[in-house]
Short mmCIF file of C-alpha atoms (C1' of nucleotides) in Angstrom, two decimals:
data_model
loop_
_atom_site.label_atom_id
_atom_site.label_comp_id
_atom_site.label_asym_id
_atom_site.label_seq_id
_atom_site.Cartn_x
_atom_site.Cartn_y
_atom_site.Cartn_z
CA MET A 650 -0.25 0.30 0.02
CA THR A 651 2.48 2.07 0.00
CA THR A 652 3.43 4.40 -3.03
CA THR A 653 6.19 5.62 -3.61
CA ARG A 654 7.08 9.13 -5.33
CA ARG A 655 6.97 8.43 -9.31
CA GLU A 656 3.76 6.67 -8.39
CA ARG A 657 2.41 9.92 -6.68
CA ILE A 658 2.64 11.36 -9.79
CA ARG A 659 1.71 8.80 -11.98
CA ASN A 660 -1.81 8.94 -10.64
CA ASN A 661 -1.78 12.30 -10.57
CA THR A 662 -1.27 12.14 -13.73
CA ARG A 663 -3.82 10.02 -14.71
CA ASP A 664 -6.49 12.05 -12.72
CA GLU A 665 -5.76 15.36 -14.25
CA ILE A 666 -6.38 13.19 -17.33
CA LYS A 667 -9.43 11.62 -16.91
CA ALA A 668 -10.66 15.28 -15.89
CA ILE A 669 -9.85 16.97 -18.72
CA ALA A 670 -11.37 14.11 -20.20
CA ARG A 671 -14.61 14.96 -18.07
CA GLN A 672 -14.39 18.75 -19.37
CA GLN A 673 -14.46 18.38 -22.79
CA MET A 674 -17.30 15.55 -21.91
CA VAL A 675 -19.48 18.43 -20.28
CA GLU A 676 -18.07 20.90 -23.21
CA GLY A 677 -18.59 18.41 -26.60
CA GLY A 678 -20.65 15.79 -25.39
CA THR A 679 -19.28 12.18 -24.60
CA ALA A 680 -17.84 11.97 -28.06
CA ALA A 681 -15.69 14.55 -27.48
CA ILE A 682 -12.76 13.28 -25.79
CA SER A 683 -10.28 13.61 -27.37
CA LEU A 684 -6.62 12.46 -26.59
CA ASN A 685 -4.53 15.13 -29.20
CA GLY A 686 -7.68 17.63 -27.43
CA ILE A 687 -6.22 16.35 -23.80
CA ALA A 688 -2.57 16.66 -24.89
CA ARG A 689 -3.23 20.22 -25.71
CA ALA A 690 -4.75 21.03 -22.80
CA MET A 691 -1.77 19.43 -20.54
CA GLU A 692 0.75 20.99 -22.79
CA LEU A 693 1.61 17.65 -23.46
CA THR A 694 2.30 15.69 -26.88
CA SER A 695 -0.37 13.00 -27.57
CA PRO A 696 2.06 10.14 -27.80
CA ALA A 697 2.53 10.46 -23.84
CA LEU A 698 -0.54 9.88 -22.91
CA TYR A 699 0.03 6.51 -24.12
CA ARG A 700 2.08 5.57 -20.70
CA TYR A 701 -0.76 6.29 -18.87
CA TYR A 702 -3.87 4.77 -20.77
CA ALA A 703 -3.26 2.13 -23.80
CA SER A 704 -5.71 3.57 -25.54
CA ARG A 705 -8.48 5.86 -25.74
CA ASP A 706 -10.89 2.98 -24.38
CA GLU A 707 -9.52 2.53 -22.08
CA LEU A 708 -9.40 5.95 -20.69
CA ILE A 709 -13.31 5.44 -21.49
CA THR A 710 -13.99 2.57 -18.90
CA ALA A 711 -11.84 4.34 -15.79
CA LEU A 712 -13.68 7.19 -16.81
CA ILE A 713 -16.60 5.09 -16.33
CA ILE A 714 -15.77 3.27 -13.37
CA ASP A 715 -15.37 6.36 -11.80
CA THR A 716 -18.95 7.61 -12.94
CA TYR A 717 -20.52 4.81 -11.38
CA ASN A 718 -18.69 5.01 -8.40
CA ALA A 719 -19.24 8.01 -7.75
CA LEU A 720 -23.19 8.33 -8.20
CA ALA A 721 -23.11 5.45 -6.18
CA ASP A 722 -20.85 7.26 -3.20
CA ALA A 723 -23.65 10.14 -3.22
CA LEU A 724 -26.51 7.72 -2.93
CA GLU A 725 -25.68 6.06 -0.42
CA GLU A 726 -24.04 8.96 1.27
CA ALA A 727 -28.00 9.93 1.34
CA SER A 728 -29.31 6.97 2.49
CA ALA A 729 -26.79 6.59 5.42
CA ALA A 730 -28.12 9.89 6.79
CA HIS A 731 -30.58 7.64 8.76
CA PRO A 732 -30.53 5.15 10.54
CA ALA A 733 -30.90 1.75 9.41
CA ASN A 734 -34.12 0.84 10.13
CA ALA A 735 -35.85 4.02 9.09
CA TYR A 736 -36.30 2.38 5.77
CA ALA A 737 -38.23 4.84 3.90
CA GLN A 738 -36.23 8.05 4.24
CA LYS A 739 -33.65 6.56 3.70
CA LEU A 740 -35.25 5.89 -0.07
CA PHE A 741 -36.72 8.42 -0.31
CA ASP A 742 -33.26 10.49 0.90
CA THR A 743 -31.73 8.20 -1.44
CA SER A 744 -34.38 8.89 -4.49
CA LEU A 745 -34.28 12.98 -4.75
CA ALA A 746 -30.08 11.96 -4.25
CA TYR A 747 -30.84 10.45 -7.87
CA ARG A 748 -31.79 13.43 -9.57
CA ALA A 749 -29.89 15.80 -7.87
CA TRP A 750 -26.11 13.85 -9.09
CA ALA A 751 -27.26 13.60 -12.07
CA LEU A 752 -28.32 17.12 -12.55
CA THR A 753 -25.44 18.54 -11.41
CA HIS A 754 -23.51 15.85 -13.44
CA PRO A 755 -25.40 15.56 -17.00
CA THR A 756 -22.18 14.94 -19.11
CA ASP A 757 -21.82 12.35 -16.42
CA PHE A 758 -24.93 10.49 -15.80
CA LEU A 759 -25.22 10.45 -19.75
CA LEU A 760 -21.94 9.22 -19.79
CA ILE A 761 -23.37 5.64 -18.06
CA TYR A 762 -26.98 6.23 -18.95
CA GLY A 763 -27.08 7.52 -21.85
CA ASN A 764 -26.27 6.71 -25.64
CA PRO A 765 -23.12 4.35 -26.01
CA ILE A 766 -20.26 5.28 -27.16
CA PRO A 767 -19.68 4.75 -30.80
CA GLY A 768 -16.91 2.24 -31.75
CA TYR A 769 -16.38 2.12 -28.14
CA GLN A 770 -17.01 -1.90 -25.84
CA LEU A 771 -17.35 -2.13 -22.42
CA PRO A 772 -15.90 -5.10 -21.57
CA SER A 773 -14.97 -4.76 -18.42
CA GLU A 774 -15.92 -6.69 -15.17
CA GLN A 775 -14.67 -3.94 -13.35
CA ALA A 776 -17.31 -1.51 -14.81
CA MET A 777 -19.79 -4.01 -14.08
CA ALA A 778 -19.20 -4.45 -10.64
CA ALA A 779 -19.93 -0.68 -10.00
CA ALA A 780 -22.26 -0.30 -12.62
CA GLN A 781 -24.40 -2.98 -9.40
CA ARG A 782 -23.21 -0.46 -6.86
CA VAL A 783 -25.98 2.09 -7.76
CA TYR A 784 -28.68 -0.94 -7.68
CA ALA A 785 -27.70 -1.75 -4.19
CA ALA A 786 -27.67 1.62 -3.34
CA PHE A 787 -31.47 1.07 -3.57
CA LEU A 788 -32.02 -3.02 -3.96
CA GLY A 789 -30.34 -3.31 -0.50
CA THR A 790 -32.77 -0.99 1.62
CA MET A 791 -36.09 -2.53 -0.02
CA GLN A 792 -34.71 -6.22 1.01
CA ALA A 793 -33.91 -4.81 4.45
CA ALA A 794 -37.34 -3.58 4.86
CA TYR A 795 -38.51 -6.05 3.09
CA ILE A 796 -37.00 -8.34 5.49
CA ALA A 797 -37.99 -6.55 8.58
CA GLY A 798 -42.01 -6.84 8.19
CA PHE A 799 -42.31 -4.64 4.98
CA PRO A 800 -43.84 -6.14 2.05
CA PRO A 801 -44.38 -4.04 -1.52
CA LYS A 802 -47.67 -3.07 -1.24
CA ARG A 803 -48.66 -4.03 -4.71
CA ALA A 804 -46.71 -7.27 -4.46
CA THR A 805 -45.86 -9.19 -7.09
CA HIS A 806 -47.19 -13.55 -6.29
CA ARG A 807 -44.07 -15.22 -5.23
CA THR A 808 -44.82 -17.95 -7.49
CA LEU A 809 -44.79 -15.24 -10.54
CA ALA A 810 -41.95 -13.27 -9.77
CA ILE A 811 -39.92 -16.21 -8.72
CA GLU A 812 -40.36 -16.85 -12.16
CA LEU A 813 -40.40 -13.64 -13.60
CA CYS A 814 -36.81 -12.74 -11.67
CA PRO A 815 -34.83 -16.08 -10.79
CA PRO A 816 -32.99 -15.26 -8.23
CA LEU A 817 -29.31 -15.13 -9.48
CA SER A 818 -26.87 -17.66 -8.40
CA GLU A 819 -23.75 -15.94 -9.10
CA HIS A 820 -23.77 -13.53 -6.33
CA PRO A 821 -25.04 -15.28 -2.73
CA GLU A 822 -23.84 -12.29 -0.89
CA PHE A 823 -26.27 -10.48 -2.29
CA GLN A 824 -29.61 -11.56 -2.58
CA ILE A 825 -32.70 -10.03 -3.09
CA ASP A 826 -35.89 -11.66 -3.29
CA PRO A 827 -37.77 -11.23 -6.77
CA VAL A 828 -40.69 -10.10 -4.97
CA VAL A 829 -38.36 -6.81 -3.89
CA MET A 830 -36.37 -7.21 -6.91
CA ILE A 831 -39.26 -6.16 -9.09
CA ALA A 832 -40.59 -3.37 -6.70
CA GLY A 833 -37.78 -2.27 -6.39
CA ILE A 834 -36.70 -2.22 -10.39
CA ALA A 835 -40.13 -0.86 -11.04
CA GLY A 836 -39.31 2.39 -8.85
CA TRP A 837 -36.18 2.58 -10.30
CA THR A 838 -36.90 2.70 -13.82
CA LYS A 839 -39.85 5.50 -12.81
CA LEU A 840 -36.92 7.82 -11.28
CA HIS A 841 -34.55 7.05 -14.41
CA GLY A 842 -37.56 7.98 -15.95
CA MET A 843 -38.35 11.15 -15.06
CA VAL A 844 -34.59 12.15 -14.50
CA MET A 845 -33.72 11.55 -17.71
CA LEU A 846 -36.82 13.15 -19.72
CA GLU A 847 -35.98 16.66 -17.36
CA LEU A 848 -32.36 16.17 -18.07
CA LEU A 849 -32.76 16.17 -21.71
CA GLY A 850 -34.97 18.94 -21.51
CA HIS A 851 -38.08 16.62 -22.94
CA LEU A 852 -40.81 17.96 -19.73
CA GLN A 853 -39.75 21.73 -20.75
CA GLY A 854 -42.75 23.54 -20.10
CA ALA A 855 -44.89 20.58 -18.10
CA PHE A 856 -44.26 22.15 -14.50
CA SER A 857 -43.60 25.19 -12.54
CA ASP A 858 -41.35 23.16 -10.20
CA TYR A 859 -39.36 19.68 -11.35
CA ALA A 860 -38.20 19.22 -7.55
CA ASP A 861 -42.16 19.83 -6.77
CA PHE A 862 -43.07 16.72 -9.75
CA TYR A 863 -40.34 14.44 -8.52
CA ARG A 864 -40.70 14.55 -4.54
CA LEU A 865 -44.57 13.40 -5.42
CA GLU A 866 -43.57 11.09 -7.87
CA CYS A 867 -41.07 9.67 -4.73
CA ARG A 868 -44.26 10.02 -2.85
CA HIS A 869 -46.00 7.77 -4.36
CA ILE A 870 -43.70 5.03 -4.90
CA MET A 871 -43.09 5.20 -1.44
CA GLU A 872 -46.24 4.26 -0.71
CA ASP A 873 -46.44 1.97 -3.35
CA LEU A 874 -43.77 0.77 -1.78
CA GLY A 875 -45.75 -0.28 1.86
CA LEU A 876 -43.14 2.45 3.66
CA SER A 877 -44.46 5.39 5.08
CA LEU A 878 -43.27 8.44 5.36
CA ASP A 879 -42.66 11.00 8.99
CA MET A 880 -43.80 13.67 7.00
CA PRO A 881 -46.76 15.50 6.96
CA PRO A 882 -49.45 14.38 3.73
CA LEU A 883 -49.68 16.33 0.54
CA PRO A 884 -52.52 18.84 1.01
CA MET B 1210 -50.48 19.58 -54.61
CA THR B 1211 -49.48 19.07 -58.03
CA THR B 1212 -46.07 17.73 -57.98
CA THR B 1213 -44.08 17.85 -61.28
CA ARG B 1214 -42.09 14.98 -62.24
CA ARG B 1215 -38.71 17.45 -61.34
CA GLU B 1216 -40.46 17.53 -57.72
CA ARG B 1217 -40.94 13.76 -57.30
CA ILE B 1218 -37.75 12.80 -58.16
CA ARG B 1219 -35.68 15.43 -55.85
CA ASN B 1220 -38.21 14.04 -53.22
CA ASN B 1221 -37.25 10.29 -53.49
CA THR B 1222 -33.69 11.82 -53.54
CA ARG B 1223 -34.00 14.12 -50.12
CA ASP B 1224 -35.70 10.45 -48.62
CA GLU B 1225 -32.96 8.26 -50.27
CA ILE B 1226 -30.51 10.39 -48.22
CA LYS B 1227 -32.22 10.41 -45.40
CA ALA B 1228 -32.81 6.55 -45.47
CA ILE B 1229 -28.84 5.94 -45.70
CA ALA B 1230 -28.44 8.73 -42.59
CA ARG B 1231 -30.78 6.31 -40.76
CA GLN B 1232 -28.43 3.58 -42.43
CA GLN B 1233 -25.40 4.97 -41.16
CA MET B 1234 -27.21 5.52 -37.29
CA VAL B 1235 -27.79 2.24 -37.21
CA GLU B 1236 -24.38 0.65 -37.91
CA GLY B 1237 -22.79 3.77 -35.81
CA GLY B 1238 -24.49 5.90 -33.80
CA THR B 1239 -26.13 9.16 -33.92
CA ALA B 1240 -22.81 9.97 -34.46
CA ALA B 1241 -21.90 8.35 -37.43
CA ILE B 1242 -24.28 10.68 -39.51
CA SER B 1243 -21.96 12.44 -42.46
CA LEU B 1244 -22.48 13.51 -45.44
CA ASN B 1245 -19.33 12.53 -46.99
CA GLY B 1246 -20.72 9.01 -46.03
CA ILE B 1247 -23.85 9.47 -47.71
CA ALA B 1248 -22.63 11.18 -51.08
CA ARG B 1249 -20.28 7.74 -51.13
CA ALA B 1250 -23.41 5.62 -50.96
CA MET B 1251 -25.41 7.05 -53.82
CA GLU B 1252 -22.03 7.46 -55.84
CA LEU B 1253 -22.06 10.81 -55.74
CA THR B 1254 -20.07 12.97 -54.97
CA SER B 1255 -20.42 15.33 -51.46
CA PRO B 1256 -20.99 18.47 -52.33
CA ALA B 1257 -24.20 17.22 -54.15
CA LEU B 1258 -25.88 16.70 -50.99
CA TYR B 1259 -25.99 20.44 -50.68
CA ARG B 1260 -27.98 20.77 -53.84
CA TYR B 1261 -31.21 18.30 -50.72
CA TYR B 1262 -30.25 19.71 -47.13
CA ALA B 1263 -28.42 22.83 -46.73
CA SER B 1264 -26.01 21.70 -44.10
CA ARG B 1265 -25.44 18.89 -42.37
CA ASP B 1266 -27.80 20.10 -39.14
CA GLU B 1267 -30.36 20.33 -41.47
CA LEU B 1268 -30.11 16.85 -42.28
CA ILE B 1269 -30.62 15.51 -38.94
CA THR B 1270 -33.63 18.29 -38.08
CA ALA B 1271 -35.44 16.54 -40.82
CA LEU B 1272 -34.65 13.07 -39.33
CA ILE B 1273 -35.70 14.26 -35.81
CA ILE B 1274 -38.84 15.21 -36.86
CA ASP B 1275 -39.67 12.34 -39.39
CA THR B 1276 -39.13 10.03 -35.83
CA TYR B 1277 -41.41 12.12 -34.04
CA ASN B 1278 -43.75 11.12 -36.14
CA ALA B 1279 -43.21 7.63 -37.43
CA LEU B 1280 -42.92 6.74 -33.54
CA ALA B 1281 -46.31 8.90 -33.08
CA ASP B 1282 -47.85 7.23 -36.18
CA ALA B 1283 -47.50 3.99 -34.50
CA LEU B 1284 -48.98 4.55 -30.88
CA GLU B 1285 -51.89 6.20 -32.71
CA GLU B 1286 -52.46 3.07 -34.99
CA ALA B 1287 -52.33 0.89 -31.46
CA SER B 1288 -54.66 3.08 -29.98
CA ALA B 1289 -56.99 3.35 -33.09
CA ALA B 1290 -57.48 -0.59 -32.89
CA HIS B 1291 -59.91 0.15 -30.17
CA PRO B 1292 -63.17 2.54 -29.84
CA ALA B 1293 -62.53 6.11 -28.82
CA ASN B 1294 -64.39 4.87 -24.89
CA ALA B 1295 -62.18 1.94 -24.36
CA TYR B 1296 -59.44 3.99 -22.47
CA ALA B 1297 -57.67 1.25 -20.57
CA GLN B 1298 -57.76 -0.82 -23.82
CA LYS B 1299 -56.58 2.26 -25.98
CA LEU B 1300 -53.58 2.78 -23.37
CA PHE B 1301 -52.52 -0.14 -22.60
CA ASP B 1302 -51.50 -0.70 -26.42
CA THR B 1303 -50.67 2.41 -26.94
CA SER B 1304 -47.79 1.93 -23.87
CA LEU B 1305 -46.83 -1.84 -25.74
CA ALA B 1306 -46.31 0.05 -28.61
CA TYR B 1307 -43.80 2.62 -27.17
CA ARG B 1308 -41.69 -0.36 -26.26
CA ALA B 1309 -41.90 -2.53 -29.60
CA TRP B 1310 -41.30 0.73 -31.31
CA ALA B 1311 -38.31 1.52 -29.45
CA LEU B 1312 -37.20 -1.39 -29.32
CA THR B 1313 -37.03 -2.51 -33.34
CA HIS B 1314 -36.40 1.44 -34.42
CA PRO B 1315 -33.64 1.81 -30.96
CA THR B 1316 -31.16 4.39 -33.07
CA ASP B 1317 -34.51 6.16 -34.09
CA PHE B 1318 -35.06 6.86 -30.52
CA LEU B 1319 -32.34 7.26 -29.22
CA LEU B 1320 -31.86 10.14 -32.23
CA ILE B 1321 -34.47 11.88 -30.32
CA TYR B 1322 -34.89 10.90 -26.34
CA GLY B 1323 -30.69 10.39 -26.05
CA ASN B 1324 -27.90 12.09 -25.87
CA PRO B 1325 -28.00 15.59 -27.83
CA ILE B 1326 -25.80 15.24 -31.32
CA PRO B 1327 -23.20 17.42 -30.09
CA GLY B 1328 -22.73 20.49 -32.10
CA TYR B 1329 -26.38 20.64 -33.28
CA GLN B 1330 -29.23 22.64 -31.80
CA LEU B 1331 -32.30 21.69 -33.15
CA PRO B 1332 -34.46 24.76 -33.20
CA SER B 1333 -36.98 23.66 -34.99
CA GLU B 1334 -40.72 25.03 -34.25
CA GLN B 1335 -41.21 22.07 -36.67
CA ALA B 1336 -39.39 19.59 -34.46
CA MET B 1337 -41.53 20.63 -31.26
CA ALA B 1338 -44.74 19.92 -32.98
CA ALA B 1339 -43.97 16.49 -33.96
CA ALA B 1340 -42.81 15.96 -30.27
CA GLN B 1341 -46.10 16.77 -28.83
CA ARG B 1342 -47.90 14.37 -30.81
CA VAL B 1343 -45.74 11.74 -28.66
CA TYR B 1344 -47.46 13.12 -25.65
CA ALA B 1345 -50.49 13.88 -27.28
CA ALA B 1346 -50.68 10.09 -28.28
CA PHE B 1347 -51.10 9.14 -24.09
CA LEU B 1348 -52.65 12.18 -22.72
CA GLY B 1349 -55.96 12.32 -25.71
CA THR B 1350 -57.32 9.60 -24.71
CA MET B 1351 -56.24 10.31 -20.47
CA GLN B 1352 -58.30 13.48 -21.01
CA ALA B 1353 -61.26 11.89 -22.93
CA ALA B 1354 -61.63 9.10 -19.54
CA TYR B 1355 -61.25 11.79 -17.82
CA ILE B 1356 -63.62 14.14 -18.65
CA ALA B 1357 -65.80 10.38 -19.46
CA GLY B 1358 -65.11 10.42 -14.98
CA PHE B 1359 -62.50 8.68 -14.39
CA PRO B 1360 -60.06 10.55 -13.01
CA PRO B 1361 -57.13 9.16 -12.08
CA LYS B 1362 -57.33 7.30 -8.78
CA ARG B 1363 -54.05 8.47 -7.05
CA ALA B 1364 -55.14 12.16 -8.18
CA THR B 1365 -52.96 15.05 -7.18
CA HIS B 1366 -55.49 17.67 -5.26
CA ARG B 1367 -56.55 20.40 -8.52
CA THR B 1368 -55.36 23.11 -6.33
CA LEU B 1369 -51.97 21.50 -6.37
CA ALA B 1370 -51.88 20.60 -9.85
CA ILE B 1371 -53.04 23.65 -11.07
CA GLU B 1372 -50.05 25.53 -9.19
CA LEU B 1373 -47.48 22.96 -10.51
CA CYS B 1374 -48.98 22.09 -13.54
CA PRO B 1375 -50.21 25.77 -15.23
CA PRO B 1376 -52.23 24.86 -18.20
CA LEU B 1377 -50.77 26.26 -21.22
CA SER B 1378 -52.62 28.88 -22.98
CA GLU B 1379 -50.38 29.01 -25.61
CA HIS B 1380 -52.86 26.13 -27.45
CA PRO B 1381 -56.08 25.62 -26.12
CA GLU B 1382 -57.10 23.24 -29.07
CA PHE B 1383 -55.64 20.61 -27.15
CA GLN B 1384 -56.09 21.48 -23.43
CA ILE B 1385 -55.46 19.48 -20.74
CA ASP B 1386 -56.00 19.20 -17.08
CA PRO B 1387 -53.46 19.80 -15.00
CA VAL B 1388 -54.59 16.28 -12.95
CA VAL B 1389 -54.68 14.48 -15.92
CA MET B 1390 -51.23 16.05 -16.51
CA ILE B 1391 -49.42 14.95 -13.90
CA ALA B 1392 -50.41 11.57 -13.79
CA GLY B 1393 -50.06 11.37 -17.21
CA ILE B 1394 -46.59 12.51 -17.32
CA ALA B 1395 -46.20 10.20 -14.54
CA GLY B 1396 -47.34 6.91 -16.58
CA TRP B 1397 -45.22 8.15 -19.62
CA THR B 1398 -42.32 9.04 -17.40
CA LYS B 1399 -42.05 5.30 -16.38
CA LEU B 1400 -42.65 3.75 -19.60
CA HIS B 1401 -39.69 5.77 -20.84
CA GLY B 1402 -37.34 5.07 -17.68
CA MET B 1403 -38.36 0.88 -18.66
CA VAL B 1404 -37.46 1.40 -22.23
CA MET B 1405 -34.54 3.03 -22.19
CA LEU B 1406 -33.04 1.09 -19.70
CA GLU B 1407 -33.50 -1.89 -21.44
CA LEU B 1408 -32.73 -0.32 -24.78
CA LEU B 1409 -29.37 0.09 -23.22
CA GLY B 1410 -29.27 -3.01 -21.39
CA HIS B 1411 -29.04 -1.56 -18.27
CA LEU B 1412 -31.44 -4.42 -16.78
CA GLN B 1413 -29.46 -7.28 -18.52
CA GLY B 1414 -29.98 -10.94 -16.52
CA ALA B 1415 -32.56 -9.19 -13.96
CA PHE B 1416 -35.60 -10.77 -15.66
CA SER B 1417 -36.07 -13.70 -18.12
CA ASP B 1418 -39.12 -11.86 -19.85
CA TYR B 1419 -38.74 -8.28 -20.67
CA ALA B 1420 -41.79 -7.99 -22.36
CA ASP B 1421 -43.75 -9.88 -19.01
CA PHE B 1422 -42.03 -6.96 -16.36
CA TYR B 1423 -43.36 -4.75 -18.81
CA ARG B 1424 -46.91 -5.12 -19.31
CA LEU B 1425 -47.05 -5.44 -15.55
CA GLU B 1426 -46.04 -2.49 -14.22
CA CYS B 1427 -48.03 -1.30 -17.40
CA ARG B 1428 -50.76 -2.63 -15.27
CA HIS B 1429 -49.78 -0.66 -12.54
CA ILE B 1430 -50.20 2.25 -14.52
CA MET B 1431 -53.66 1.56 -15.58
CA GLU B 1432 -54.76 1.05 -12.18
CA ASP B 1433 -52.82 4.25 -11.14
CA LEU B 1434 -54.87 6.45 -13.73
CA GLY B 1435 -58.34 4.34 -12.66
CA LEU B 1436 -58.76 2.75 -15.57
CA SER B 1437 -59.66 -1.68 -15.62
CA LEU B 1438 -58.58 -3.56 -18.22
CA ASP B 1439 -61.06 -6.45 -19.94
CA MET B 1440 -58.50 -8.67 -19.57
CA PRO B 1441 -57.88 -11.68 -17.04
CA PRO B 1442 -56.07 -10.99 -13.25
CA LEU B 1443 -53.02 -11.26 -12.62
CA PRO B 1444 -53.04 -14.75 -10.89
"C1'" DT C 325 28.78 8.51 -0.65
"C1'" DG C 326 29.83 7.10 -5.60
"C1'" DT C 327 28.90 4.90 -9.97
"C1'" DA C 328 26.76 2.09 -13.51
"C1'" DC C 329 23.10 0.80 -14.71
"C1'" DA C 330 17.38 0.46 -15.65
"C1'" DT C 331 13.60 2.65 -15.71
"C1'" DC C 332 10.11 5.73 -16.94
"C1'" DA C 333 7.91 10.00 -19.03
"C1'" DG C 334 8.36 12.67 -22.62
"C1'" DT C 335 9.30 14.04 -27.66
"C1'" DG C 336 8.46 14.53 -33.04
"C1'" DA C 337 8.12 13.39 -37.30
"C1'" DA C 338 4.89 10.46 -39.57
"C1'" DC C 339 0.75 7.20 -41.02
"C1'" DG C 340 -3.71 6.53 -43.01
"C1'" DC C 341 -7.65 8.67 -42.31
"C1'" DG C 342 -12.28 11.53 -42.61
"C1'" DC C 343 -14.77 15.52 -42.11
"C1'" DG C 344 -18.29 20.07 -43.50
"C1'" DT C 345 -18.13 23.39 -46.82
"C1'" DT C 346 -16.56 26.77 -50.49
"C1'" DC C 347 -16.76 27.19 -55.26
"C1'" DA C 348 -16.05 28.10 -60.34
"C1'" DC C 349 -17.61 25.03 -63.74
"C1'" DT C 350 -20.23 21.65 -67.70
"C1'" DG C 351 -24.12 19.52 -68.72
"C1'" DA C 352 -28.83 17.02 -68.92
"C1'" DT C 353 -33.23 19.12 -68.06
"C1'" DG C 354 -37.88 21.81 -68.55
"C1'" DT C 355 -39.88 25.86 -70.53
"C1'" DA C 356 -41.84 30.06 -72.91
"C1'" DC C 357 -43.26 31.98 -77.30
"C1'" DT D 711 -43.26 21.43 -83.19
"C1'" DG D 712 -39.39 23.98 -83.34
"C1'" DT D 713 -35.86 27.34 -81.40
"C1'" DA D 714 -33.83 30.17 -77.31
"C1'" DC D 715 -33.37 30.57 -72.94
"C1'" DA D 716 -33.87 29.49 -67.35
"C1'" DT D 717 -33.56 26.01 -63.89
"C1'" DC D 718 -31.27 22.52 -61.85
"C1'" DA D 719 -28.65 18.47 -60.76
"C1'" DG D 720 -24.35 16.99 -60.00
"C1'" DT D 721 -18.90 17.78 -60.49
"C1'" DG D 722 -14.03 18.18 -59.26
"C1'" DA D 723 -10.67 20.45 -57.27
"C1'" DA D 724 -9.78 22.57 -52.84
"C1'" DC D 725 -9.76 24.47 -48.01
"C1'" DG D 726 -8.47 24.05 -43.32
"C1'" DC D 727 -9.23 20.56 -39.82
"C1'" DG D 728 -8.79 16.91 -36.93
"C1'" DC D 729 -8.86 12.38 -35.03
"C1'" DG D 730 -6.30 7.69 -33.24
"C1'" DT D 731 -1.61 5.17 -33.16
"C1'" DT D 732 3.30 4.12 -34.18
"C1'" DC D 733 8.19 4.26 -34.02
"C1'" DA D 734 12.66 5.64 -32.70
"C1'" DC D 735 14.81 8.48 -29.78
"C1'" DT D 736 16.63 11.11 -25.71
"C1'" DG D 737 16.91 13.04 -20.98
"C1'" DA D 738 15.98 12.82 -16.33
"C1'" DT D 739 14.81 10.04 -12.16
"C1'" DG D 740 15.41 6.52 -9.36
"C1'" DT D 741 18.09 1.83 -7.86
"C1'" DA D 742 21.57 -1.62 -6.71
"C1'" DC D 743 25.99 -2.58 -5.33
#
DNA sequence: TGTACATCAGTGAACGCGCGTTCACTGATGTAC
DNA sequence: TGTACATCAGTGAACGCGCGTTCACTGATGTAC
């Protein structure tokens, strides 16, 4: 775990490369990530970058992994603000954090959940694992609530749920009940749809306050999950 | 309305250009649309294309408008298969058509609902109008159901709804009640989230049958809208 | 503490490629009398 | 029906640009004895 001076410098440079790539994305979308451009910004020649990333694709993979992790961190932080048994509060705040993170990091969000980057094929096991952290931030709390005796209100019948959503035998340490899985993904897809459409401007002009709409729908999701918030009810 | 021979040939060429552009999108995403490439495929020189579209951006605008219209056509067709007062059936089939169209035309779907194309700014009034046809396919039926005495089951209180979703004064011929608007957009965002995540492979491995999951959630949406389907209930 | 060697960061030139757009032009198609 | 003219489709050369990646190399930094 000890890092030499050289390793530290090297890691800093790797970070700087990623930071500039992120900046490029902000300015021109994911397609604008360019080694030549990064080299220019760093006052290097472009072949020098190949010391740090073997190719453009490898850089993109690193960006994607970091992005999943950053989003997952934000969600976990929101969840951790409440005690373990405050399921509703945890999920509600996690949901708000999902939108908040997406709106403050729009290009990062689109990097992972938007169009695939042309010519890029993400192969990495690591990326899959990082992506799972995001789902886990929602599903973990839901599963805990389920075990504690709060099943989803409109739960799918167990036999049907098992058929539709066969338990993953690969990761037994991360077992989510199929009933929870279906209800959880149903909730997540709704959050995702709202965020995606708002982010890309497809709801423009519909609402006076998007945060209010989102909160309203989050409450409905909580109701569907059979979890009640310690909050004043809606008028 | 009479078209001369020349105009017909011209329109065919315009259509051919768009068709090839679509093919490019299928192969390499929206970023792969290239006038040089189109010219090559048509065995023309690239300046010749400027007779038909003043610029790459204008071509993309045409593609976007066509795409919104094609999706709206598909939705309207699904809805038209049922009589005007079969609200639930209309909406259910419209919802299924939304997913079906997205899955059969993934790149087109991403052209309109995916990442913005770098360097492209859609300015067109026409595009906005075409985009509205898609919402209208859902909201029109919902509004009709509302007027016929089927309010959304979990309707927002009117005063709150009006505040959150101020009626658009611009298009009085297309008036949707705020209560319907909120419930309708809530439903649409959920459909959209499911479609988007499935399309981009983010639900991979979760379900044995995505169509079943989608149908299941569509039923829940119908329930929320207070509309019952003439279908055998779920087991 | 000093020397010999290995490692590593970065250079500069080059490869081959593709892009959108402009310009002055040729030759074919249509139109008016 | 034939002729003179206008319209239009398409050409070929050029502009200036940017891209990812390779290669043989120089010079600095670290390491082992």
